[in-house]
Amino acid sequence: SDLPLALEKVPFAYPSITVSFGGVLPPSEAEAQGPQFSLQSGKLHLRYTETGAFTLDKKGLIHAMSASDPPTPFFYRFVGMNMTALLLAMRGRLVLHGSTVTVPSGQALIVGRSGAGKSSLSLALHQSGFPLVCDDISVIRAASRVSVERGVPYLKAFGDSLAALDLSSEDVDRLTEHGLKRRVPFTPDAANLPLRAIYVLDTSTKVSVRRLSFSESFTALTHHTFLPRSLDLLGLQRTHFSNLQNLLRHV
């Protein structure tokens, strides 16, 4: 790919994915009223007012136009992480909104709504000796065994989480791109172990752990699918549900 700025290598961005950039999106067009997601001639079009416009072809092309001039570093990270993951979802891969760590028996995936504490818990586990595999977006590979691909080499955490874990501001990237969150670099674990457990975070005044039924697990993972609106638009619900069933049969 011909990238104007240096990008961290995205391990799940295979050579069959090509990225092209088309300059800056005019403000009037970027702010135009219209659907955030649309499908035209088999290509998925996405529009984010503050970030830019993107076209994805499941054959392997991501075309991006920035909403600002010059494009921000976040714009390029958004392409290399979010759009690449969505393209893999278009190709039938299972992509969940969650973080993954390595535990003695294999991998453990942590999902939950935004703000539930996925990144904070994952960072705490990482500091306690359980290496991080990926944060926020987990791309699942179902071959002879189910496993989660390595992700980009950073996570996003709130300042109070960093303070609680005794991480000073000198230890993290000062660039803020998600409100109060900071970017924390780490080296993704490359053990390529099988996925053994999935945890769903909830918020409560009490601490408890219980085993979910198959139907509860299926519902939870459906809720924590990465950009599910795009899968609906592409007619990939059947493939997605099949992938979820296969995952829950093995994990």
XYZ file of C-alpha atoms in Angstrom:
251
model
C 0.000 0.000 0.000
C 1.123 3.545 -0.742
C 0.642 5.241 2.634
C 1.551 8.949 3.013
C 2.280 8.489 6.736
C 4.019 5.653 8.529
C 1.478 3.176 9.906
C 2.026 0.557 12.529
C 1.965 -2.806 10.795
C -1.467 -4.385 11.074
C -0.874 -8.137 11.420
C -4.302 -9.102 10.042
C -3.934 -6.869 6.959
C -2.945 -9.520 4.446
C -1.163 -8.583 1.184
C -4.458 -9.023 -0.681
C -5.727 -5.781 0.892
C -4.846 -2.546 -0.935
C -5.301 0.947 0.505
C -5.579 4.077 -1.621
C -6.141 7.693 -0.581
C -8.130 10.285 -2.503
C -7.247 13.620 -0.996
C -9.504 15.662 1.268
C -13.288 15.469 1.317
C -14.834 18.941 0.767
C -16.473 20.186 4.009
C -19.836 20.694 2.336
C -19.848 17.076 1.184
C -18.508 15.748 4.468
C -21.330 17.451 6.371
C -24.053 16.591 3.856
C -27.131 14.870 5.151
C -27.408 11.250 4.118
C -26.946 7.676 5.292
C -23.762 6.885 7.183
C -23.703 3.468 5.516
C -24.741 2.804 1.920
C -24.247 0.061 -0.666
C -23.613 0.930 -4.315
C -22.561 -1.503 -7.042
C -21.478 -4.055 -4.456
C -19.216 -1.572 -2.651
C -19.775 -0.391 0.909
C -19.622 3.376 1.460
C -19.132 4.841 4.935
C -19.191 8.482 5.967
C -17.944 9.879 9.273
C -18.230 13.669 9.426
C -15.183 14.212 11.654
C -12.979 11.531 10.073
C -13.701 11.110 6.385
C -15.391 8.980 3.733
C -14.455 5.394 2.893
C -15.287 2.918 0.145
C -14.692 -0.798 0.693
C -14.709 -3.467 -1.983
C -14.635 -6.966 -0.509
C -12.247 -7.980 -3.289
C -9.593 -6.121 -1.312
C -9.673 -2.349 -1.857
C -10.063 0.369 0.783
C -10.333 3.902 -0.623
C -10.194 6.729 1.913
C -10.768 10.490 1.754
C -9.912 12.602 4.788
C -12.294 15.171 6.300
C -9.368 17.420 7.273
C -6.296 18.828 5.563
C -3.781 17.571 6.419
C -5.208 14.202 7.491
C -4.759 13.432 11.176
C -2.723 10.447 12.439
C -6.030 9.025 13.705
C -7.354 8.998 10.136
C -4.586 6.631 9.046
C -4.976 4.450 12.149
C -8.725 4.330 11.463
C -7.999 2.971 7.988
C -5.384 0.476 9.166
C -7.501 -0.867 12.021
C -11.245 -0.230 11.723
C -11.628 -0.302 7.942
C -9.309 -3.285 7.519
C -11.269 -5.228 10.145
C -14.559 -4.317 8.441
C -13.218 -5.481 5.082
C -12.362 -8.850 6.623
C -15.900 -8.998 8.059
C -17.230 -8.382 4.538
C -15.217 -11.425 3.470
C -16.958 -13.572 6.056
C -14.534 -13.314 8.966
C -15.941 -12.953 12.485
C -14.962 -9.586 13.984
C -16.020 -8.717 17.545
C -15.795 -5.529 19.603
C -13.530 -6.859 22.329
C -10.004 -7.323 23.659
C -8.004 -10.545 23.893
C -5.262 -11.676 26.282
C -3.159 -14.826 26.525
C -3.782 -17.037 29.561
C -2.073 -20.332 30.537
C -4.629 -22.459 28.649
C -4.756 -20.294 25.508
C -6.571 -17.043 24.733
C -9.366 -15.240 26.604
C -11.632 -12.753 24.799
C -13.288 -9.916 26.753
C -16.341 -8.194 25.235
C -18.671 -5.528 26.599
C -20.305 -2.233 25.747
C -18.241 0.933 25.371
C -17.086 2.122 28.791
C -17.591 -1.251 30.491
C -13.844 -1.590 31.076
C -12.533 -3.941 28.369
C -9.324 -2.015 27.774
C -8.779 -1.264 31.473
C -9.157 -4.915 32.453
C -6.994 -6.058 29.544
C -4.259 -3.582 30.463
C -4.389 -4.709 34.104
C -4.084 -8.344 33.014
C -1.232 -7.432 30.666
C 0.645 -5.795 33.557
C -0.003 -8.903 35.657
C 1.739 -11.179 33.194
C -1.062 -12.114 30.748
C 0.151 -10.777 27.366
C -2.244 -8.719 25.272
C -3.129 -10.062 21.830
C -5.312 -7.151 20.693
C -7.491 -4.353 22.047
C -10.964 -3.156 21.054
C -11.216 -5.142 17.786
C -10.761 -8.927 17.771
C -10.542 -10.708 14.403
C -11.271 -14.407 14.871
C -9.722 -17.065 12.665
C -11.563 -20.381 12.486
C -9.244 -22.968 10.957
C -8.331 -26.290 12.590
C -8.774 -24.385 15.845
C -10.394 -21.079 16.762
C -7.986 -18.264 17.604
C -7.787 -14.463 17.637
C -5.368 -12.639 15.323
C -2.737 -10.277 16.681
C -3.900 -6.667 16.613
C -2.297 -3.246 16.295
C 0.406 -2.516 18.909
C -1.509 -0.094 21.128
C -4.647 0.138 23.242
C -6.819 3.066 24.283
C -7.434 3.649 27.994
C -8.889 6.388 30.195
C -6.593 8.463 32.374
C -8.109 7.194 35.644
C -7.371 3.609 34.566
C -3.759 4.521 33.860
C -3.480 6.226 37.251
C -4.938 3.176 39.006
C -2.340 0.996 37.276
C 0.509 3.369 38.207
C 1.207 4.344 34.616
C 2.527 7.885 34.398
C 1.858 10.230 31.508
C 5.465 9.674 30.381
C 4.646 6.018 29.724
C 1.871 6.658 27.212
C 1.323 8.474 23.947
C -0.020 11.952 24.674
C -2.055 12.016 21.461
C -5.764 11.941 22.303
C -8.190 10.881 19.624
C -11.093 9.400 21.575
C -12.013 12.109 24.051
C -10.211 11.473 27.315
C -8.584 8.223 26.231
C -4.841 7.884 25.718
C -2.951 5.555 23.410
C -0.804 3.004 25.263
C 1.771 1.057 23.185
C 2.362 -2.646 23.763
C 3.816 -5.606 21.870
C 1.015 -7.941 20.691
C 1.473 -11.532 21.782
C 2.234 -13.835 18.847
C 1.714 -17.180 20.577
C -1.175 -18.070 18.199
C -2.877 -20.169 20.878
C -6.478 -21.432 20.686
C -9.294 -19.283 22.059
C -10.458 -20.957 25.284
C -12.872 -18.541 26.978
C -15.074 -15.513 26.334
C -16.073 -13.088 29.089
C -18.894 -10.538 28.826
C -18.416 -7.475 31.030
C -21.423 -5.862 32.683
C -21.676 -2.967 35.128
C -22.999 -3.518 38.646
C -22.442 -2.476 42.252
C -21.646 -6.118 43.066
C -18.831 -8.283 41.772
C -20.019 -11.646 40.485
C -19.216 -14.219 37.817
C -21.741 -16.589 36.276
C -21.799 -18.903 33.280
C -24.000 -17.782 30.399
C -26.318 -20.125 28.547
C -25.828 -20.737 24.831
C -28.659 -18.342 23.929
C -27.337 -15.646 26.301
C -23.861 -16.032 24.823
C -25.196 -15.859 21.270
C -27.178 -12.690 22.065
C -24.206 -11.072 23.799
C -21.825 -11.724 20.905
C -24.440 -10.458 18.442
C -24.619 -7.203 20.428
C -20.818 -6.958 20.502
C -20.231 -7.558 16.802
C -18.042 -4.948 15.110
C -20.204 -2.550 13.025
C -23.218 -4.903 12.684
C -25.141 -2.344 10.584
C -22.765 -2.927 7.697
C -23.335 -6.697 7.839
C -27.100 -6.151 7.685
C -26.645 -3.904 4.656
C -24.452 -6.471 2.905
C -26.826 -9.343 3.606
C -24.224 -11.222 5.648
C -26.455 -12.002 8.636
C -26.666 -15.721 7.810
C -22.896 -16.043 7.484
C -22.386 -14.038 10.663
C -24.846 -16.108 12.699
C -23.217 -19.289 11.404
C -19.788 -18.006 12.486
C -21.153 -17.165 15.950
C -22.654 -20.633 16.326
C -19.373 -22.243 15.292
C -17.479 -20.074 17.778
C -19.779 -20.972 20.669
C -19.582 -24.680 19.856
C -15.806 -24.583 20.256
C -15.335 -22.045 23.076
